[in-house]
Short mmCIF file of C-alpha atoms in Angstrom, two decimals:
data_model
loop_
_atom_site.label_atom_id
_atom_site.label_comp_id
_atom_site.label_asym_id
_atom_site.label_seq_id
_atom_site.Cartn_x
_atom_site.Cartn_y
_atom_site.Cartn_z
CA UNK A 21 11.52 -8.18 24.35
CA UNK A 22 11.27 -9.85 27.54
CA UNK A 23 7.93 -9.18 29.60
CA UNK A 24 10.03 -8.05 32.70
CA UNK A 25 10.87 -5.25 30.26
CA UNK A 26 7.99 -3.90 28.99
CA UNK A 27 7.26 -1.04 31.81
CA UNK A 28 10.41 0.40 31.35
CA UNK A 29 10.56 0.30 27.39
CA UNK A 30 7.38 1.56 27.69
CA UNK A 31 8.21 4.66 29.84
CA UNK A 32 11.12 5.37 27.44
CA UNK A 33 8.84 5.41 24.49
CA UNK A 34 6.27 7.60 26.24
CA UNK A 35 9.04 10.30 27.32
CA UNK A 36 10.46 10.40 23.67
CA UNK A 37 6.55 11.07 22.61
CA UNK A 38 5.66 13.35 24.68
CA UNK A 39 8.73 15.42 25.26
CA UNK A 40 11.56 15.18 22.51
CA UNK A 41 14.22 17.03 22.35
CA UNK A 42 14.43 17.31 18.70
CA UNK A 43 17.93 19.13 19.06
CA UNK A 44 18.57 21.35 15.90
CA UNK A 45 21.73 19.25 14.96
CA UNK A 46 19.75 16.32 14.80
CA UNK A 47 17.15 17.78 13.06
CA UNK A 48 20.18 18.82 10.14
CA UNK A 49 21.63 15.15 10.48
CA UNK A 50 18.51 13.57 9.80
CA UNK A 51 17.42 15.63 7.03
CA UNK A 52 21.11 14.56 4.95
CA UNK A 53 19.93 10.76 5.74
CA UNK A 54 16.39 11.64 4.41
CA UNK A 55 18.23 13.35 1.50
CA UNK A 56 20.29 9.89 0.79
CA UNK A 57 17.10 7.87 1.00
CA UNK A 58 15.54 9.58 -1.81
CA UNK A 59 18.58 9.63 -3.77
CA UNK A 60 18.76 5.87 -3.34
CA UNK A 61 15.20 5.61 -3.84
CA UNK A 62 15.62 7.31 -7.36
CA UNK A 63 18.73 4.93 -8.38
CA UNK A 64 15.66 2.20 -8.43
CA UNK A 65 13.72 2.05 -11.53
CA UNK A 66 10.69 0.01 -9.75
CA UNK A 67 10.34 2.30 -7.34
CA UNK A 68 10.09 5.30 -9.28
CA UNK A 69 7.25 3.81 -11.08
CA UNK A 70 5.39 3.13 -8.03
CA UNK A 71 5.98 6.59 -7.08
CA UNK A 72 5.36 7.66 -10.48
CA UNK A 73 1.91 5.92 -10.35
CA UNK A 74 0.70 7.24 -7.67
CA UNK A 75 0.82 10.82 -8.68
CA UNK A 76 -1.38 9.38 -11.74
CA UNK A 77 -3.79 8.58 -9.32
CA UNK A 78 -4.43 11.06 -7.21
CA UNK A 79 -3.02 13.77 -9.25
CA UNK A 80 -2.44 17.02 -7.09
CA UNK A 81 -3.37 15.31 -3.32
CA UNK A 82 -1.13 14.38 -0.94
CA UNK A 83 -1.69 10.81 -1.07
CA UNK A 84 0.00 10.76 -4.60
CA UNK A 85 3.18 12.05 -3.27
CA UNK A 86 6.39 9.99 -2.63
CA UNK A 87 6.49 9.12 0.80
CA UNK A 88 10.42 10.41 1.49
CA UNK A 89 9.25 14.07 0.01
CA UNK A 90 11.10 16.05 -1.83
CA UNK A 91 14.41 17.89 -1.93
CA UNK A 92 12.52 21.53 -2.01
CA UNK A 93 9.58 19.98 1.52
CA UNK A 94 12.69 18.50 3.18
CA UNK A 95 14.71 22.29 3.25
CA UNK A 96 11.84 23.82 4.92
CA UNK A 97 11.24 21.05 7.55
CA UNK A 98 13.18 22.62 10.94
CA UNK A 99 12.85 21.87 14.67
CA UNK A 100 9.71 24.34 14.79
CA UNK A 101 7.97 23.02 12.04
CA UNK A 102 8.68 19.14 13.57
CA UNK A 103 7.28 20.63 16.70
CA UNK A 104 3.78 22.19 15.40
CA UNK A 105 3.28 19.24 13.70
CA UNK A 106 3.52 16.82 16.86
CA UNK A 107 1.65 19.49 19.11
CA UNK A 108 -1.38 19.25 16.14
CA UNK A 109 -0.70 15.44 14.89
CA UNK A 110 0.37 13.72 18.19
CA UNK A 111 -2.59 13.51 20.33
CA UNK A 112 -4.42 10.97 22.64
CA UNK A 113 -7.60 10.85 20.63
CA UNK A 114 -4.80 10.09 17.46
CA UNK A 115 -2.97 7.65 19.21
CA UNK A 116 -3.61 3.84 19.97
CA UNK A 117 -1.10 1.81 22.14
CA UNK A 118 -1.50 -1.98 21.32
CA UNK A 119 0.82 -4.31 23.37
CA UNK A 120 0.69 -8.41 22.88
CA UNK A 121 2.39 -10.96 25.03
CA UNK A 122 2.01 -11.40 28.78
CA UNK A 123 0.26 -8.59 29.97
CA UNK A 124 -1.93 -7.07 32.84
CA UNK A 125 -4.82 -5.00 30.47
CA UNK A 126 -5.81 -3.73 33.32
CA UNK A 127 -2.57 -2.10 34.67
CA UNK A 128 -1.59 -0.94 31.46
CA UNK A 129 -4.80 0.72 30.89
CA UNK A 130 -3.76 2.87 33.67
CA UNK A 131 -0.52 3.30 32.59
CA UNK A 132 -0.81 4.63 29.42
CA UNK A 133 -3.70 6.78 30.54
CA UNK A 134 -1.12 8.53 32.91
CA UNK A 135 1.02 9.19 30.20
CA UNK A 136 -1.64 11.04 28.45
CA UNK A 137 -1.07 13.97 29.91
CA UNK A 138 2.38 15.34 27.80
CA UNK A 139 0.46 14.43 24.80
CA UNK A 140 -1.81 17.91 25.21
CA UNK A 141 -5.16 17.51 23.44
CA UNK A 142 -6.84 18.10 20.25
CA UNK A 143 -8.75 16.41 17.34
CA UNK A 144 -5.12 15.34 15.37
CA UNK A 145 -4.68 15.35 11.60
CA UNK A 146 -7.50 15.17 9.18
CA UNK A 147 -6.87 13.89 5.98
CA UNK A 148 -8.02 15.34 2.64
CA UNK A 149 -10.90 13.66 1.24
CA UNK A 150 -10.50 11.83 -2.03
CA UNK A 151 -13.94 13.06 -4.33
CA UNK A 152 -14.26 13.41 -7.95
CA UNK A 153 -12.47 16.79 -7.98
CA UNK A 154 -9.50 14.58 -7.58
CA UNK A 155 -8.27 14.34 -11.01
CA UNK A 156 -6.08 10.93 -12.10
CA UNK A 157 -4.34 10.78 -15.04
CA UNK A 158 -3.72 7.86 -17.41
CA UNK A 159 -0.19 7.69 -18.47
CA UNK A 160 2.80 8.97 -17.71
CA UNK A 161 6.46 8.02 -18.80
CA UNK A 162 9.88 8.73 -16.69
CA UNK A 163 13.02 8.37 -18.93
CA UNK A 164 16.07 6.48 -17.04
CA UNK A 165 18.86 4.99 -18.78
CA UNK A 166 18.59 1.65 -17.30
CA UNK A 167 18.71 -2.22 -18.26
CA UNK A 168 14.99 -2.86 -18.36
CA UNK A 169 11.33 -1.23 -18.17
CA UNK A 170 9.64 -1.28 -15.86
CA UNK A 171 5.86 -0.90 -15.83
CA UNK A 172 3.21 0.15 -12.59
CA UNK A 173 -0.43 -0.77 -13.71
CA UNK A 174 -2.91 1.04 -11.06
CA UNK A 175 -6.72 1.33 -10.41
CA UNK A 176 -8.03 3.50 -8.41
CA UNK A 177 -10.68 1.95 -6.38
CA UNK A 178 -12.68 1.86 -3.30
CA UNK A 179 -12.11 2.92 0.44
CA UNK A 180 -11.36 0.37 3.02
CA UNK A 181 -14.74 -0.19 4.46
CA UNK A 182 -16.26 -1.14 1.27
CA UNK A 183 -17.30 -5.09 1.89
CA UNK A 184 -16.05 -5.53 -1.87
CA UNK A 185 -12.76 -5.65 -0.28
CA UNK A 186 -12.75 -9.02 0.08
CA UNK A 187 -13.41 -10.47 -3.63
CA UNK A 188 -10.67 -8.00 -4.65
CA UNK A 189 -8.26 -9.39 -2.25
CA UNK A 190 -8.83 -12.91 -4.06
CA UNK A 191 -9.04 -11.62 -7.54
CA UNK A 192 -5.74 -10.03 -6.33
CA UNK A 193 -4.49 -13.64 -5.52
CA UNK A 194 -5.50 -15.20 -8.43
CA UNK A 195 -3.94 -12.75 -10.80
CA UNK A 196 -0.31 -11.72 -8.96
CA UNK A 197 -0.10 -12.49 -5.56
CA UNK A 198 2.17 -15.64 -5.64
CA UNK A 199 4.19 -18.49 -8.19
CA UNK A 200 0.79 -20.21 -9.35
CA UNK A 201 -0.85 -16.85 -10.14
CA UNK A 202 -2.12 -16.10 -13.65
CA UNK A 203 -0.08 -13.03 -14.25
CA UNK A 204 3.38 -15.26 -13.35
CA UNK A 205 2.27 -18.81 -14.98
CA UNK A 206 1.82 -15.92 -18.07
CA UNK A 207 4.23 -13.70 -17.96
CA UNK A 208 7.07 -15.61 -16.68
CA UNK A 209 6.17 -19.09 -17.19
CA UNK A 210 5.23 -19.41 -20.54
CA UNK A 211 6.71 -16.83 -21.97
CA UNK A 212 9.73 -15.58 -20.01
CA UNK A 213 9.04 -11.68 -20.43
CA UNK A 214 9.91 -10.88 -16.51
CA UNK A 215 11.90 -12.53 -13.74
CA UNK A 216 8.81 -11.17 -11.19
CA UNK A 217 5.15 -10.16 -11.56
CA UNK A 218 2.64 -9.39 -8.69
CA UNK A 219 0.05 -7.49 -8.06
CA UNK A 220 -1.24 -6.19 -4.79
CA UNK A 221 -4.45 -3.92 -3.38
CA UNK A 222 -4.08 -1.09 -0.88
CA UNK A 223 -6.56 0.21 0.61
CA UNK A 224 -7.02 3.98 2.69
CA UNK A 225 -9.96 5.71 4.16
CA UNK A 226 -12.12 6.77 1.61
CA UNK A 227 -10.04 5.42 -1.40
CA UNK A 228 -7.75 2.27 -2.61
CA UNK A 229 -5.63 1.11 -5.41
CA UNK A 230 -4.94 -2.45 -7.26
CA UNK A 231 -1.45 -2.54 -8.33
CA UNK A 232 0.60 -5.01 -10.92
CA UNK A 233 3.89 -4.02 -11.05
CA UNK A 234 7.04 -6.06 -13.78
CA UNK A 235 9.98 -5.15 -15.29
CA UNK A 236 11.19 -6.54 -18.80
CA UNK A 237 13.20 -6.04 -21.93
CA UNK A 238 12.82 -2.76 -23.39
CA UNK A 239 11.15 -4.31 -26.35
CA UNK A 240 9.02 -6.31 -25.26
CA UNK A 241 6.67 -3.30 -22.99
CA UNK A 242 4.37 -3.68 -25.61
CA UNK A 243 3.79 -7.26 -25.70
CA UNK A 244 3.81 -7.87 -22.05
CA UNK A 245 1.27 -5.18 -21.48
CA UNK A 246 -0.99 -6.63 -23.70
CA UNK A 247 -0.79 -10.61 -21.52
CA UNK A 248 -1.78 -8.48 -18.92
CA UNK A 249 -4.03 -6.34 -20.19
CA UNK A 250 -5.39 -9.70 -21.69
CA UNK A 251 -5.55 -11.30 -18.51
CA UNK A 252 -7.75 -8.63 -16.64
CA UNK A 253 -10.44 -9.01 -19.09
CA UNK A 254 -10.45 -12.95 -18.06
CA UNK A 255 -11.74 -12.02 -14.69
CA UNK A 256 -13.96 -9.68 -15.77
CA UNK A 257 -15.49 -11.89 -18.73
CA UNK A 258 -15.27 -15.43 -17.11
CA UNK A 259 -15.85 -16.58 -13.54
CA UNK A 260 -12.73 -17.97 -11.73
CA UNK A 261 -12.91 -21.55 -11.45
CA UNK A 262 -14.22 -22.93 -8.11
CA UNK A 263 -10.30 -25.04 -7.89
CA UNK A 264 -8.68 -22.17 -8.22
CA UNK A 265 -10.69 -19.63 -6.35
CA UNK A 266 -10.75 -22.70 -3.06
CA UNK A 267 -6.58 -22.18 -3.66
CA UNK A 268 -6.48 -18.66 -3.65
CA UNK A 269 -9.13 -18.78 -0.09
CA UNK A 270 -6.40 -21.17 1.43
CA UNK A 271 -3.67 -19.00 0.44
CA UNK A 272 -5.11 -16.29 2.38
CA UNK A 273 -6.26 -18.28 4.96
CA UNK A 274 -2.38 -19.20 5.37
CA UNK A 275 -1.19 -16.25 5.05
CA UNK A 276 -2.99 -14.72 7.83
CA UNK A 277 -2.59 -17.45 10.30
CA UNK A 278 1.22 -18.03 9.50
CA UNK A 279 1.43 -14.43 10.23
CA UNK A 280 0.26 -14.12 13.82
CA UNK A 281 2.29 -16.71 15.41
CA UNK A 282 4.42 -14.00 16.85
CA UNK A 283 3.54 -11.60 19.77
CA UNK A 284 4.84 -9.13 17.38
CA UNK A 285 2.69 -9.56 14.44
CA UNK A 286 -0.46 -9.74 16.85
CA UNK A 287 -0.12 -6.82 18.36
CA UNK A 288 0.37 -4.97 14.92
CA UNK A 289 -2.84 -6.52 13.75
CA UNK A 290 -4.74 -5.33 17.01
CA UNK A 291 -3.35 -1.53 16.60
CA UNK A 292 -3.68 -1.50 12.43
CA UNK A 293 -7.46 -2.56 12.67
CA UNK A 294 -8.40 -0.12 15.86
CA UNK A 295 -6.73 2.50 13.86
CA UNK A 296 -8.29 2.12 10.58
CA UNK A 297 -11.92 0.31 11.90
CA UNK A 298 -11.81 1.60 15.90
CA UNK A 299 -12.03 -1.67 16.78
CA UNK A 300 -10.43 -4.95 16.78
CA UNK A 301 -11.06 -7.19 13.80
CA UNK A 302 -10.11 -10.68 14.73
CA UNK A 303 -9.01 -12.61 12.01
CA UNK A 304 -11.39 -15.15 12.42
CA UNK A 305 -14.09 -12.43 10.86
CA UNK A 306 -11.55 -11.90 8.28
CA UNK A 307 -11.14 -15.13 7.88
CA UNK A 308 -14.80 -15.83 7.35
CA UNK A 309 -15.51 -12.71 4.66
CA UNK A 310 -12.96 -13.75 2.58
CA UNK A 311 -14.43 -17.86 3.07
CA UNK A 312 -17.83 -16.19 1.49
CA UNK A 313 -16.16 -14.93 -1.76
CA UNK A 314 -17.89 -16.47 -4.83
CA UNK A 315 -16.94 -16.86 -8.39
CA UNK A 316 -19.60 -14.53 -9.21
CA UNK A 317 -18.14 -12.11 -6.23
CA UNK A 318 -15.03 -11.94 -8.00
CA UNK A 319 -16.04 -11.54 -11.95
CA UNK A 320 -18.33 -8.83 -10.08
CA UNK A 321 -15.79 -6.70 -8.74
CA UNK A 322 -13.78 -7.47 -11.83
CA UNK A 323 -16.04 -5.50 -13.92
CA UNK A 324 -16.67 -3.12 -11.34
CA UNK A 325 -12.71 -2.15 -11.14
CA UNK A 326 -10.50 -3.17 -13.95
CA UNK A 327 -12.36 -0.29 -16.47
CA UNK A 328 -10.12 2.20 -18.46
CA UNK A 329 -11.48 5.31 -16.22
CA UNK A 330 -9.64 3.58 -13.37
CA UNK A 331 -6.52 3.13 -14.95
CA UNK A 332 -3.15 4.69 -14.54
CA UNK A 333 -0.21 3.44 -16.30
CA UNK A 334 3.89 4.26 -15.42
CA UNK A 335 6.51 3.50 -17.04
CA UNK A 336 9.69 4.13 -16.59
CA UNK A 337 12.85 3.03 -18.70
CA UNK A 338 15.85 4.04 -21.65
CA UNK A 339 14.42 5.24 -24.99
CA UNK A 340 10.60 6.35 -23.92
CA UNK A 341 9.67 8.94 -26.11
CA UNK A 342 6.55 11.48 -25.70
CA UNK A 343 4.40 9.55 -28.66
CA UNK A 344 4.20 6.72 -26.60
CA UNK A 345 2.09 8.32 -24.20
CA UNK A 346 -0.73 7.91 -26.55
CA UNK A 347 0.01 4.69 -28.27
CA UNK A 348 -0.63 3.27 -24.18
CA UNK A 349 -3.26 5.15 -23.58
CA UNK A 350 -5.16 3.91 -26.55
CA UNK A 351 -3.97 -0.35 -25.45
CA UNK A 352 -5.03 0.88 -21.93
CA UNK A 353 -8.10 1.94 -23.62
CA UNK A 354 -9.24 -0.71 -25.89
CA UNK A 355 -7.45 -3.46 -23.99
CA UNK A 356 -9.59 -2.66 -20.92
CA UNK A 357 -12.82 -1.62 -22.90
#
């Protein structure tokens, strides 16, 4: 928006945080559009594997649930329940404002200080910890009569300040994250068993995930979990080459600079890292960790993450009958072993 704006977008925003009206019937409407978006997000086979997964995961704990809820959470969510939860959740020492563009700090400091006060006070949400008492499960299969399977492939890894971060972003690269990754050149390239394959890493307080996600031909699940299953044991067996590890550092490199040429995007960046690190991370430091990443970094973090007792399997599709739970479990298994 335009600078000349920002004080009174700003004191719009504030009022509808501090002081909403959350009128019943828009409580009711809202609740019929949640209702349609998890509807819609159950007509999509990918999806439900993703959610699927993450239940595997972090079987039991909030973090494994879908993100839209459920039919059953949604019909007890009312205006007073929306309300407790702001009063507890929405709270200065929970709350970072990050602005970008042509700006005063100084003046804004004061200004979002005074609006402060209709925010109350408190310590805000605290998360449940992830520990070992958090169980994950290996497989699990959701029947839909659809055109294809589709397959999530998860490990459950590290929290976000672990400095192996880093090498698993480039592994990440190297196998899935774009056209002249391994897992496409394989899967799709040479032997046209999915029209997409990526992988991707995620990463939360105290716990993370590495993701490949693909859907294919009903009959060939078997054969195109076994080219991947093939392909993480390459990075944990072999070094990455120093060519292709210096591509996957420039793709990052890219990707991070091509993404801050907006106002927009920079002030995301600012409030994302204060939120998760309380404290700005430029991406020049970023920039440099992920510059230090060695083939030996990466084989490393290879072995340390892509082991059976991290790995969760979904798959959803027609036809999937219960003794295929344990034919996957046993590729996952000795595949990964």
């Amino acid at each position: 928006m335009a600078a000349r704006h920002g004080e009174i977008a700003f004191a719009i925003l504030a009022d509808m945080l501090g002081d909403p009206r959350f009128a019943e019937a828009d409580v009711t409407s809202e609740r019929e559009v949640i209702r349609d978006e998890i509807l819609m997000y159950r007509d999509q086979p990918a999806q439900v594997a993703e959610d699927l997964l993450g239940e595997l995961l972090w079987v039991g704990h909030p973090l494994g649930r879908p993100l839209a809820g459920r039919f059953d959470s949604l019909d007890r969510i009312g205006r007073n329940e929306l309300f407790r939860f702001k009063k507890r959740g929405y709270v200065p020492r929970a709350t970072v404002v990050a602005l970008a563009g042509r700006i005063r700090p100084e003046s804004w400091i004061r200004r979002v200080e005074r609006s402060w006060s209709s925010l109350g006070s408190g310590p805000g949400l605290a998360s449940a910890p992830i520990d070992d008492q958090v169980v994950q499960q290996r497989v699990g299969l959701a029947v839909r009569e659809v055109e294809q399977t589709h397959l999530a492939l998860g490990f459950r890894l590290f929290g976000r300040d672990d400095p192996r971060r880093f090498a698993l972003k480039v592994l990440s690269v190297v196998l899935g994250e774009n056209m002249s990754s391994r897992l496409f050149q394989v899967i799709r390239e040479r032997h046209g068993l999915a029209y997409a394959i990526q992988s991707a890493v995620s990463h939360f307080s105290d716990t993370g995930s590495f993701v490949i996600t693909a859907g294919v031909e009903p009959a060939d699940l078997r054969r195109t979990l076994g080219l991947i299953l093939r392909e993480l044991r390459k990075m944990a067996d072999q070094p990455v080459g120093c060519r292709e590890l210096r591509r996957a550092q420039d793709y990052l490199t890219g990707q991070i600079r091509l993404g801050l040429e907006s106002s927009g995007r920079r002030m995301n960046w600012a409030g994302e890292t204060v939120m998760s690190y309380g404290r700005i991370v430029t991406p020049e430091a970023v920039i440099d960790r992920l510059e230090q990443v060695t083939p030996e970094a990466v084989q490393s973090v290879a072995r340390d993450c892509l082991r059976p007792a991290r790995a969760s399997l979904a798959v959803v599709g027609p036809g999937l009958a219960e003794p295929l739970r344990g034919e996957l479990d046993e590729r996952l298994a000795v595949g990964l072993g």
